[in-house]
Amino acid sequence: MTQNDDCSRVVEHLRNLAADPQNRATIVKDQGCLAGLVLFLDNEDINVVVTALEALKFLSEFQANRSKMRDEIGMVISLKTVMHKEGYNAKARQMAKEVYQNIIPPVNPASNKRTSGTSQTFFLGNLNKRAKVVILHIKGLANQVSRKLCEEKLLKTKGVISFTFVMHKSRCIVRCKVELEPETLCDNINNTKVLSAQQVVKNERGEEVMLSFGAAPASSCGRGNSSALPDYLPEEDDDVVISDKAIARVGGDNKENGWLSSVSSFFSKTLYW
């Protein structure tokens, strides 16, 4: 069985479970499942993407899930990417829009703020005034030794809030203070002399582009602000809690295992009794 077959099997299982209202809160509480569904939105197989969106639609229909889904790393960005991808599957684009509208509070025309029926202001996913998300592609991120080396560098980088590894893609998703520049993150990882980091961004056509900053980014790129940044921040100080367990679930040094096996384990241990 190929990895894509595994993806199809797992996402279909999640969709079927999410169709039952009694399972929806449990699925979202397990950050491995929610993170897995976000990763499915970037799958090359459109059937996997559509099935993942069907699962997310079911989950978003339970109001108590919406804030957790909105704050899941990569959720809002991935939904918007699918929504605005020109020439993409129409069903996928429409479903992504429906999920997005479910989890993002409507705009109050009078104040031009997003609200949830109260005076509290919500921001789009993790892209709020306190934090931002930077996606890094890291060459050499192949096993637990290189992962540990990368962790040590990120933990020593001022302004980093949390990070999640997606080992089978050689990716690291970093939440950090807005003052911390991607150049600094890449530079610190490049200083290992073993790993090489690039920032992953989308161009105007929705295609992934890798940005390289070299071994010594210029101070004009934001390095001068590092002295004003706090050290590595505990999750309790920010809006979204991402536990080390969630990081471990998304990670894994084997393409056939990783979060796929974690989600499968979740099926048997949590939803079946």
mmCIF file with all atom_site columns, C-alpha atoms in Angstrom, residues 28-213:
data_model
loop_
_atom_site.group_PDB
_atom_site.id
_atom_site.type_symbol
_atom_site.label_atom_id
_atom_site.label_alt_id
_atom_site.label_comp_id
_atom_site.label_asym_id
_atom_site.label_entity_id
_atom_site.label_seq_id
_atom_site.pdbx_PDB_ins_code
_atom_site.Cartn_x
_atom_site.Cartn_y
_atom_site.Cartn_z
_atom_site.occupancy
_atom_site.B_iso_or_equiv
_atom_site.pdbx_formal_charge
_atom_site.auth_seq_id
_atom_site.auth_comp_id
_atom_site.auth_asym_id
_atom_site.auth_atom_id
_atom_site.pdbx_PDB_model_num
ATOM 1   C CA . VAL A 1 28  ? -10.836 18.522 17.264  1.00 0.00 ? 28  VAL A CA 1
ATOM 2   C CA . LYS A 1 29  ? -9.491  18.067 20.793  1.00 0.00 ? 29  LYS A CA 1
ATOM 3   C CA . ASP A 1 30  ? -6.875  15.740 19.339  1.00 0.00 ? 30  ASP A CA 1
ATOM 4   C CA . GLN A 1 31  ? -4.482  18.163 17.653  1.00 0.00 ? 31  GLN A CA 1
ATOM 5   C CA . GLY A 1 32  ? -2.881  15.366 15.653  1.00 0.00 ? 32  GLY A CA 1
ATOM 6   C CA . CYS A 1 33  ? -6.127  14.784 13.750  1.00 0.00 ? 33  CYS A CA 1
ATOM 7   C CA . LEU A 1 34  ? -6.756  18.471 13.099  1.00 0.00 ? 34  LEU A CA 1
ATOM 8   C CA . ALA A 1 35  ? -3.155  19.052 12.009  1.00 0.00 ? 35  ALA A CA 1
ATOM 9   C CA . GLY A 1 36  ? -3.434  16.035 9.716   1.00 0.00 ? 36  GLY A CA 1
ATOM 10  C CA . LEU A 1 37  ? -6.529  17.445 8.029   1.00 0.00 ? 37  LEU A CA 1
ATOM 11  C CA . VAL A 1 38  ? -4.675  20.713 7.405   1.00 0.00 ? 38  VAL A CA 1
ATOM 12  C CA . LEU A 1 39  ? -1.849  18.794 5.740   1.00 0.00 ? 39  LEU A CA 1
ATOM 13  C CA . PHE A 1 40  ? -4.371  16.933 3.566   1.00 0.00 ? 40  PHE A CA 1
ATOM 14  C CA . LEU A 1 41  ? -5.417  20.286 2.058   1.00 0.00 ? 41  LEU A CA 1
ATOM 15  C CA . ASP A 1 42  ? -2.029  20.431 0.333   1.00 0.00 ? 42  ASP A CA 1
ATOM 16  C CA . ASN A 1 43  ? -2.304  16.893 -1.105  1.00 0.00 ? 43  ASN A CA 1
ATOM 17  C CA . GLU A 1 44  ? -1.803  16.398 -4.838  1.00 0.00 ? 44  GLU A CA 1
ATOM 18  C CA . ASP A 1 45  ? -4.835  14.084 -5.018  1.00 0.00 ? 45  ASP A CA 1
ATOM 19  C CA . ILE A 1 46  ? -7.944  16.266 -5.359  1.00 0.00 ? 46  ILE A CA 1
ATOM 20  C CA . ASN A 1 47  ? -10.085 13.465 -3.910  1.00 0.00 ? 47  ASN A CA 1
ATOM 21  C CA . VAL A 1 48  ? -8.044  13.587 -0.708  1.00 0.00 ? 48  VAL A CA 1
ATOM 22  C CA . VAL A 1 49  ? -8.436  17.376 -0.557  1.00 0.00 ? 49  VAL A CA 1
ATOM 23  C CA . VAL A 1 50  ? -12.210 17.226 -1.080  1.00 0.00 ? 50  VAL A CA 1
ATOM 24  C CA . THR A 1 51  ? -12.624 14.481 1.517   1.00 0.00 ? 51  THR A CA 1
ATOM 25  C CA . ALA A 1 52  ? -10.565 16.476 4.021   1.00 0.00 ? 52  ALA A CA 1
ATOM 26  C CA . LEU A 1 53  ? -12.753 19.515 3.373   1.00 0.00 ? 53  LEU A CA 1
ATOM 27  C CA . GLU A 1 54  ? -15.864 17.409 3.924   1.00 0.00 ? 54  GLU A CA 1
ATOM 28  C CA . ALA A 1 55  ? -14.466 16.356 7.303   1.00 0.00 ? 55  ALA A CA 1
ATOM 29  C CA . LEU A 1 56  ? -13.611 19.951 8.189   1.00 0.00 ? 56  LEU A CA 1
ATOM 30  C CA . LYS A 1 57  ? -17.088 21.073 7.160   1.00 0.00 ? 57  LYS A CA 1
ATOM 31  C CA . PHE A 1 58  ? -18.646 18.570 9.552   1.00 0.00 ? 58  PHE A CA 1
ATOM 32  C CA . LEU A 1 59  ? -16.297 19.642 12.345  1.00 0.00 ? 59  LEU A CA 1
ATOM 33  C CA . SER A 1 60  ? -16.963 23.342 11.749  1.00 0.00 ? 60  SER A CA 1
ATOM 34  C CA . GLU A 1 61  ? -20.688 22.814 12.137  1.00 0.00 ? 61  GLU A CA 1
ATOM 35  C CA . PHE A 1 62  ? -20.107 22.267 15.856  1.00 0.00 ? 62  PHE A CA 1
ATOM 36  C CA . GLN A 1 63  ? -19.785 25.815 17.174  1.00 0.00 ? 63  GLN A CA 1
ATOM 37  C CA . ALA A 1 64  ? -17.510 24.899 20.084  1.00 0.00 ? 64  ALA A CA 1
ATOM 38  C CA . ASN A 1 65  ? -14.909 23.649 17.581  1.00 0.00 ? 65  ASN A CA 1
ATOM 39  C CA . ARG A 1 66  ? -14.646 26.855 15.587  1.00 0.00 ? 66  ARG A CA 1
ATOM 40  C CA . SER A 1 67  ? -12.148 28.801 17.675  1.00 0.00 ? 67  SER A CA 1
ATOM 41  C CA . LYS A 1 68  ? -9.823  25.786 17.895  1.00 0.00 ? 68  LYS A CA 1
ATOM 42  C CA . MET A 1 69  ? -10.036 25.234 14.171  1.00 0.00 ? 69  MET A CA 1
ATOM 43  C CA . ARG A 1 70  ? -9.443  28.925 13.481  1.00 0.00 ? 70  ARG A CA 1
ATOM 44  C CA . ASP A 1 71  ? -6.304  28.858 15.642  1.00 0.00 ? 71  ASP A CA 1
ATOM 45  C CA . GLU A 1 72  ? -4.862  25.634 14.225  1.00 0.00 ? 72  GLU A CA 1
ATOM 46  C CA . ILE A 1 73  ? -1.530  26.355 12.529  1.00 0.00 ? 73  ILE A CA 1
ATOM 47  C CA . GLY A 1 74  ? -1.940  26.597 8.762   1.00 0.00 ? 74  GLY A CA 1
ATOM 48  C CA . MET A 1 75  ? -5.734  26.156 8.787   1.00 0.00 ? 75  MET A CA 1
ATOM 49  C CA . VAL A 1 76  ? -6.769  29.632 7.623   1.00 0.00 ? 76  VAL A CA 1
ATOM 50  C CA . ILE A 1 77  ? -3.857  29.948 5.186   1.00 0.00 ? 77  ILE A CA 1
ATOM 51  C CA . SER A 1 78  ? -4.604  26.561 3.605   1.00 0.00 ? 78  SER A CA 1
ATOM 52  C CA . LEU A 1 79  ? -8.326  27.283 3.278   1.00 0.00 ? 79  LEU A CA 1
ATOM 53  C CA . LYS A 1 80  ? -7.651  30.643 1.627   1.00 0.00 ? 80  LYS A CA 1
ATOM 54  C CA . THR A 1 81  ? -5.132  29.020 -0.728  1.00 0.00 ? 81  THR A CA 1
ATOM 55  C CA . VAL A 1 82  ? -7.728  26.499 -1.904  1.00 0.00 ? 82  VAL A CA 1
ATOM 56  C CA . MET A 1 83  ? -10.429 29.188 -2.129  1.00 0.00 ? 83  MET A CA 1
ATOM 57  C CA . HIS A 1 84  ? -8.383  31.455 -4.376  1.00 0.00 ? 84  HIS A CA 1
ATOM 58  C CA . LYS A 1 85  ? -6.507  28.901 -6.490  1.00 0.00 ? 85  LYS A CA 1
ATOM 59  C CA . GLU A 1 86  ? -7.391  29.724 -10.099 1.00 0.00 ? 86  GLU A CA 1
ATOM 60  C CA . GLY A 1 87  ? -8.533  26.820 -12.236 1.00 0.00 ? 87  GLY A CA 1
ATOM 61  C CA . TYR A 1 88  ? -8.783  24.544 -9.210  1.00 0.00 ? 88  TYR A CA 1
ATOM 62  C CA . ASN A 1 89  ? -11.590 22.073 -8.544  1.00 0.00 ? 89  ASN A CA 1
ATOM 63  C CA . ALA A 1 90  ? -14.819 24.069 -8.111  1.00 0.00 ? 90  ALA A CA 1
ATOM 64  C CA . LYS A 1 91  ? -16.215 21.782 -5.422  1.00 0.00 ? 91  LYS A CA 1
ATOM 65  C CA . ALA A 1 92  ? -13.037 22.080 -3.355  1.00 0.00 ? 92  ALA A CA 1
ATOM 66  C CA . ARG A 1 93  ? -13.016 25.869 -3.663  1.00 0.00 ? 93  ARG A CA 1
ATOM 67  C CA . GLN A 1 94  ? -16.661 26.123 -2.590  1.00 0.00 ? 94  GLN A CA 1
ATOM 68  C CA . MET A 1 95  ? -16.219 23.780 0.369   1.00 0.00 ? 95  MET A CA 1
ATOM 69  C CA . ALA A 1 96  ? -13.114 25.637 1.522   1.00 0.00 ? 96  ALA A CA 1
ATOM 70  C CA . LYS A 1 97  ? -15.138 28.846 1.432   1.00 0.00 ? 97  LYS A CA 1
ATOM 71  C CA . GLU A 1 98  ? -17.914 27.274 3.506   1.00 0.00 ? 98  GLU A CA 1
ATOM 72  C CA . VAL A 1 99  ? -15.482 26.023 6.150   1.00 0.00 ? 99  VAL A CA 1
ATOM 73  C CA . TYR A 1 100 ? -13.754 29.412 6.214   1.00 0.00 ? 100 TYR A CA 1
ATOM 74  C CA . GLN A 1 101 ? -17.056 31.220 6.704   1.00 0.00 ? 101 GLN A CA 1
ATOM 75  C CA . ASN A 1 102 ? -17.994 28.839 9.518   1.00 0.00 ? 102 ASN A CA 1
ATOM 76  C CA . ILE A 1 103 ? -14.811 29.329 11.550  1.00 0.00 ? 103 ILE A CA 1
ATOM 77  C CA . ILE A 1 104 ? -14.182 33.043 10.913  1.00 0.00 ? 104 ILE A CA 1
ATOM 78  C CA . PRO A 1 105 ? -16.575 35.340 12.842  1.00 0.00 ? 105 PRO A CA 1
ATOM 79  C CA . PRO A 1 106 ? -18.554 37.706 10.582  1.00 0.00 ? 106 PRO A CA 1
ATOM 80  C CA . VAL A 1 107 ? -17.495 41.320 10.196  1.00 0.00 ? 107 VAL A CA 1
ATOM 81  C CA . ASN A 1 108 ? -19.513 43.871 12.129  1.00 0.00 ? 108 ASN A CA 1
ATOM 82  C CA . PRO A 1 109 ? -20.065 46.639 9.516   1.00 0.00 ? 109 PRO A CA 1
ATOM 83  C CA . ALA A 1 110 ? -20.382 49.311 12.216  1.00 0.00 ? 110 ALA A CA 1
ATOM 84  C CA . SER A 1 111 ? -16.964 48.677 13.696  1.00 0.00 ? 111 SER A CA 1
ATOM 85  C CA . ASN A 1 112 ? -15.272 46.826 10.805  1.00 0.00 ? 112 ASN A CA 1
ATOM 86  C CA . LYS A 1 113 ? -14.171 44.206 13.310  1.00 0.00 ? 113 LYS A CA 1
ATOM 87  C CA . ARG A 1 114 ? -14.719 40.483 13.397  1.00 0.00 ? 114 ARG A CA 1
ATOM 88  C CA . THR A 1 115 ? -16.880 39.520 16.340  1.00 0.00 ? 115 THR A CA 1
ATOM 89  C CA . SER A 1 116 ? -18.519 36.455 17.794  1.00 0.00 ? 116 SER A CA 1
ATOM 90  C CA . GLY A 1 117 ? -21.534 38.220 19.231  1.00 0.00 ? 117 GLY A CA 1
ATOM 91  C CA . THR A 1 118 ? -19.491 39.953 21.931  1.00 0.00 ? 118 THR A CA 1
ATOM 92  C CA . SER A 1 119 ? -17.119 42.901 22.056  1.00 0.00 ? 119 SER A CA 1
ATOM 93  C CA . GLN A 1 120 ? -14.103 40.600 21.748  1.00 0.00 ? 120 GLN A CA 1
ATOM 94  C CA . THR A 1 121 ? -12.124 41.022 18.539  1.00 0.00 ? 121 THR A CA 1
ATOM 95  C CA . PHE A 1 122 ? -10.916 37.964 16.660  1.00 0.00 ? 122 PHE A CA 1
ATOM 96  C CA . PHE A 1 123 ? -8.042  37.821 14.194  1.00 0.00 ? 123 PHE A CA 1
ATOM 97  C CA . LEU A 1 124 ? -7.606  35.603 11.174  1.00 0.00 ? 124 LEU A CA 1
ATOM 98  C CA . GLY A 1 125 ? -6.153  32.384 12.459  1.00 0.00 ? 125 GLY A CA 1
ATOM 99  C CA . ASN A 1 126 ? -2.637  32.805 13.798  1.00 0.00 ? 126 ASN A CA 1
ATOM 100 C CA . LEU A 1 127 ? -1.929  35.922 11.758  1.00 0.00 ? 127 LEU A CA 1
ATOM 101 C CA . ASN A 1 128 ? -2.800  38.331 14.561  1.00 0.00 ? 128 ASN A CA 1
ATOM 102 C CA . LYS A 1 129 ? -1.060  41.367 15.952  1.00 0.00 ? 129 LYS A CA 1
ATOM 103 C CA . ARG A 1 130 ? 0.842   39.290 18.513  1.00 0.00 ? 130 ARG A CA 1
ATOM 104 C CA . ALA A 1 131 ? 2.105   36.419 16.386  1.00 0.00 ? 131 ALA A CA 1
ATOM 105 C CA . LYS A 1 132 ? 2.719   35.231 12.842  1.00 0.00 ? 132 LYS A CA 1
ATOM 106 C CA . VAL A 1 133 ? 3.434   31.912 11.162  1.00 0.00 ? 133 VAL A CA 1
ATOM 107 C CA . VAL A 1 134 ? 6.608   31.247 9.167   1.00 0.00 ? 134 VAL A CA 1
ATOM 108 C CA . ILE A 1 135 ? 6.957   28.017 7.180   1.00 0.00 ? 135 ILE A CA 1
ATOM 109 C CA . LEU A 1 136 ? 10.505  26.795 6.662   1.00 0.00 ? 136 LEU A CA 1
ATOM 110 C CA . HIS A 1 137 ? 11.817  24.139 4.287   1.00 0.00 ? 137 HIS A CA 1
ATOM 111 C CA . ILE A 1 138 ? 14.912  22.649 5.885   1.00 0.00 ? 138 ILE A CA 1
ATOM 112 C CA . LYS A 1 139 ? 17.385  20.606 3.858   1.00 0.00 ? 139 LYS A CA 1
ATOM 113 C CA . GLY A 1 140 ? 19.014  17.947 5.996   1.00 0.00 ? 140 GLY A CA 1
ATOM 114 C CA . LEU A 1 141 ? 16.001  17.526 8.287   1.00 0.00 ? 141 LEU A CA 1
ATOM 115 C CA . ALA A 1 142 ? 15.956  13.757 7.905   1.00 0.00 ? 142 ALA A CA 1
ATOM 116 C CA . ASN A 1 143 ? 16.029  12.124 11.338  1.00 0.00 ? 143 ASN A CA 1
ATOM 117 C CA . GLN A 1 144 ? 15.713  12.684 15.067  1.00 0.00 ? 144 GLN A CA 1
ATOM 118 C CA . VAL A 1 145 ? 19.331  13.854 15.367  1.00 0.00 ? 145 VAL A CA 1
ATOM 119 C CA . SER A 1 146 ? 18.894  16.672 12.836  1.00 0.00 ? 146 SER A CA 1
ATOM 120 C CA . ARG A 1 147 ? 15.479  17.485 14.311  1.00 0.00 ? 147 ARG A CA 1
ATOM 121 C CA . LYS A 1 148 ? 17.019  17.849 17.769  1.00 0.00 ? 148 LYS A CA 1
ATOM 122 C CA . LEU A 1 149 ? 19.695  20.137 16.350  1.00 0.00 ? 149 LEU A CA 1
ATOM 123 C CA . CYS A 1 150 ? 17.036  22.314 14.740  1.00 0.00 ? 150 CYS A CA 1
ATOM 124 C CA . GLU A 1 151 ? 14.990  22.374 17.958  1.00 0.00 ? 151 GLU A CA 1
ATOM 125 C CA . GLU A 1 152 ? 17.982  23.631 19.929  1.00 0.00 ? 152 GLU A CA 1
ATOM 126 C CA . LYS A 1 153 ? 18.505  26.519 17.498  1.00 0.00 ? 153 LYS A CA 1
ATOM 127 C CA . LEU A 1 154 ? 14.843  27.514 17.518  1.00 0.00 ? 154 LEU A CA 1
ATOM 128 C CA . LEU A 1 155 ? 14.605  27.352 21.307  1.00 0.00 ? 155 LEU A CA 1
ATOM 129 C CA . LYS A 1 156 ? 17.515  29.798 21.513  1.00 0.00 ? 156 LYS A CA 1
ATOM 130 C CA . THR A 1 157 ? 15.953  32.223 19.022  1.00 0.00 ? 157 THR A CA 1
ATOM 131 C CA . LYS A 1 158 ? 14.327  35.188 20.714  1.00 0.00 ? 158 LYS A CA 1
ATOM 132 C CA . GLY A 1 159 ? 10.723  35.698 19.701  1.00 0.00 ? 159 GLY A CA 1
ATOM 133 C CA . VAL A 1 160 ? 9.895   32.083 18.849  1.00 0.00 ? 160 VAL A CA 1
ATOM 134 C CA . ILE A 1 161 ? 6.612   30.976 20.442  1.00 0.00 ? 161 ILE A CA 1
ATOM 135 C CA . SER A 1 162 ? 6.230   27.416 19.191  1.00 0.00 ? 162 SER A CA 1
ATOM 136 C CA . PHE A 1 163 ? 7.145   25.191 16.296  1.00 0.00 ? 163 PHE A CA 1
ATOM 137 C CA . THR A 1 164 ? 5.839   22.028 14.665  1.00 0.00 ? 164 THR A CA 1
ATOM 138 C CA . PHE A 1 165 ? 7.790   19.632 12.459  1.00 0.00 ? 165 PHE A CA 1
ATOM 139 C CA . VAL A 1 166 ? 6.395   17.931 9.369   1.00 0.00 ? 166 VAL A CA 1
ATOM 140 C CA . MET A 1 167 ? 9.279   15.545 8.862   1.00 0.00 ? 167 MET A CA 1
ATOM 141 C CA . HIS A 1 168 ? 8.126   13.830 5.669   1.00 0.00 ? 168 HIS A CA 1
ATOM 142 C CA . LYS A 1 169 ? 8.102   17.236 3.954   1.00 0.00 ? 169 LYS A CA 1
ATOM 143 C CA . SER A 1 170 ? 11.292  18.522 5.629   1.00 0.00 ? 170 SER A CA 1
ATOM 144 C CA . ARG A 1 171 ? 9.198   21.404 6.948   1.00 0.00 ? 171 ARG A CA 1
ATOM 145 C CA . CYS A 1 172 ? 9.044   23.323 10.186  1.00 0.00 ? 172 CYS A CA 1
ATOM 146 C CA . ILE A 1 173 ? 6.067   25.567 10.956  1.00 0.00 ? 173 ILE A CA 1
ATOM 147 C CA . VAL A 1 174 ? 7.128   28.318 13.359  1.00 0.00 ? 174 VAL A CA 1
ATOM 148 C CA . ARG A 1 175 ? 4.855   30.641 15.324  1.00 0.00 ? 175 ARG A CA 1
ATOM 149 C CA . CYS A 1 176 ? 6.744   33.720 16.426  1.00 0.00 ? 176 CYS A CA 1
ATOM 150 C CA . LYS A 1 177 ? 6.426   37.354 17.358  1.00 0.00 ? 177 LYS A CA 1
ATOM 151 C CA . VAL A 1 178 ? 5.800   39.674 14.424  1.00 0.00 ? 178 VAL A CA 1
ATOM 152 C CA . GLU A 1 179 ? 9.113   41.428 15.066  1.00 0.00 ? 179 GLU A CA 1
ATOM 153 C CA . LEU A 1 180 ? 11.100  38.267 14.331  1.00 0.00 ? 180 LEU A CA 1
ATOM 154 C CA . GLU A 1 181 ? 12.177  38.177 10.690  1.00 0.00 ? 181 GLU A CA 1
ATOM 155 C CA . PRO A 1 182 ? 12.274  34.929 8.642   1.00 0.00 ? 182 PRO A CA 1
ATOM 156 C CA . GLU A 1 183 ? 15.838  35.825 7.687   1.00 0.00 ? 183 GLU A CA 1
ATOM 157 C CA . THR A 1 184 ? 16.900  35.486 11.308  1.00 0.00 ? 184 THR A CA 1
ATOM 158 C CA . LEU A 1 185 ? 15.250  32.084 11.662  1.00 0.00 ? 185 LEU A CA 1
ATOM 159 C CA . CYS A 1 186 ? 16.946  30.823 8.499   1.00 0.00 ? 186 CYS A CA 1
ATOM 160 C CA . ASP A 1 187 ? 20.283  32.273 9.521   1.00 0.00 ? 187 ASP A CA 1
ATOM 161 C CA . ASN A 1 188 ? 20.219  30.595 12.944  1.00 0.00 ? 188 ASN A CA 1
ATOM 162 C CA . ILE A 1 189 ? 19.411  27.217 11.412  1.00 0.00 ? 189 ILE A CA 1
ATOM 163 C CA . ASN A 1 190 ? 22.036  27.671 8.676   1.00 0.00 ? 190 ASN A CA 1
ATOM 164 C CA . ASN A 1 191 ? 24.617  28.280 11.394  1.00 0.00 ? 191 ASN A CA 1
ATOM 165 C CA . THR A 1 192 ? 24.437  24.581 12.276  1.00 0.00 ? 192 THR A CA 1
ATOM 166 C CA . LYS A 1 193 ? 26.466  24.003 9.077   1.00 0.00 ? 193 LYS A CA 1
ATOM 167 C CA . VAL A 1 194 ? 24.433  20.801 8.711   1.00 0.00 ? 194 VAL A CA 1
ATOM 168 C CA . LEU A 1 195 ? 20.968  22.179 8.003   1.00 0.00 ? 195 LEU A CA 1
ATOM 169 C CA . SER A 1 196 ? 19.945  24.707 5.365   1.00 0.00 ? 196 SER A CA 1
ATOM 170 C CA . ALA A 1 197 ? 16.679  26.633 5.760   1.00 0.00 ? 197 ALA A CA 1
ATOM 171 C CA . GLN A 1 198 ? 14.531  28.502 3.249   1.00 0.00 ? 198 GLN A CA 1
ATOM 172 C CA . GLN A 1 199 ? 11.218  30.280 3.774   1.00 0.00 ? 199 GLN A CA 1
ATOM 173 C CA . VAL A 1 200 ? 8.217   28.816 1.953   1.00 0.00 ? 200 VAL A CA 1
ATOM 174 C CA . VAL A 1 201 ? 5.815   31.395 0.509   1.00 0.00 ? 201 VAL A CA 1
ATOM 175 C CA . LYS A 1 202 ? 3.102   31.417 -2.156  1.00 0.00 ? 202 LYS A CA 1
ATOM 176 C CA . ASN A 1 203 ? 3.381   33.516 -5.314  1.00 0.00 ? 203 ASN A CA 1
ATOM 177 C CA . GLU A 1 204 ? 0.483   35.262 -7.021  1.00 0.00 ? 204 GLU A CA 1
ATOM 178 C CA . ARG A 1 205 ? -0.475  32.010 -8.769  1.00 0.00 ? 205 ARG A CA 1
ATOM 179 C CA . GLY A 1 206 ? -0.630  30.102 -5.488  1.00 0.00 ? 206 GLY A CA 1
ATOM 180 C CA . GLU A 1 207 ? 2.579   28.195 -6.244  1.00 0.00 ? 207 GLU A CA 1
ATOM 181 C CA . GLU A 1 208 ? 5.161   27.526 -3.547  1.00 0.00 ? 208 GLU A CA 1
ATOM 182 C CA . VAL A 1 209 ? 8.349   29.572 -3.772  1.00 0.00 ? 209 VAL A CA 1
ATOM 183 C CA . MET A 1 210 ? 11.483  29.093 -1.667  1.00 0.00 ? 210 MET A CA 1
ATOM 184 C CA . LEU A 1 211 ? 13.203  32.235 -0.399  1.00 0.00 ? 211 LEU A CA 1
ATOM 185 C CA . SER A 1 212 ? 16.883  31.989 0.473   1.00 0.00 ? 212 SER A CA 1
ATOM 186 C CA . PHE A 1 213 ? 18.518  34.663 2.597   1.00 0.00 ? 213 PHE A CA 1
#
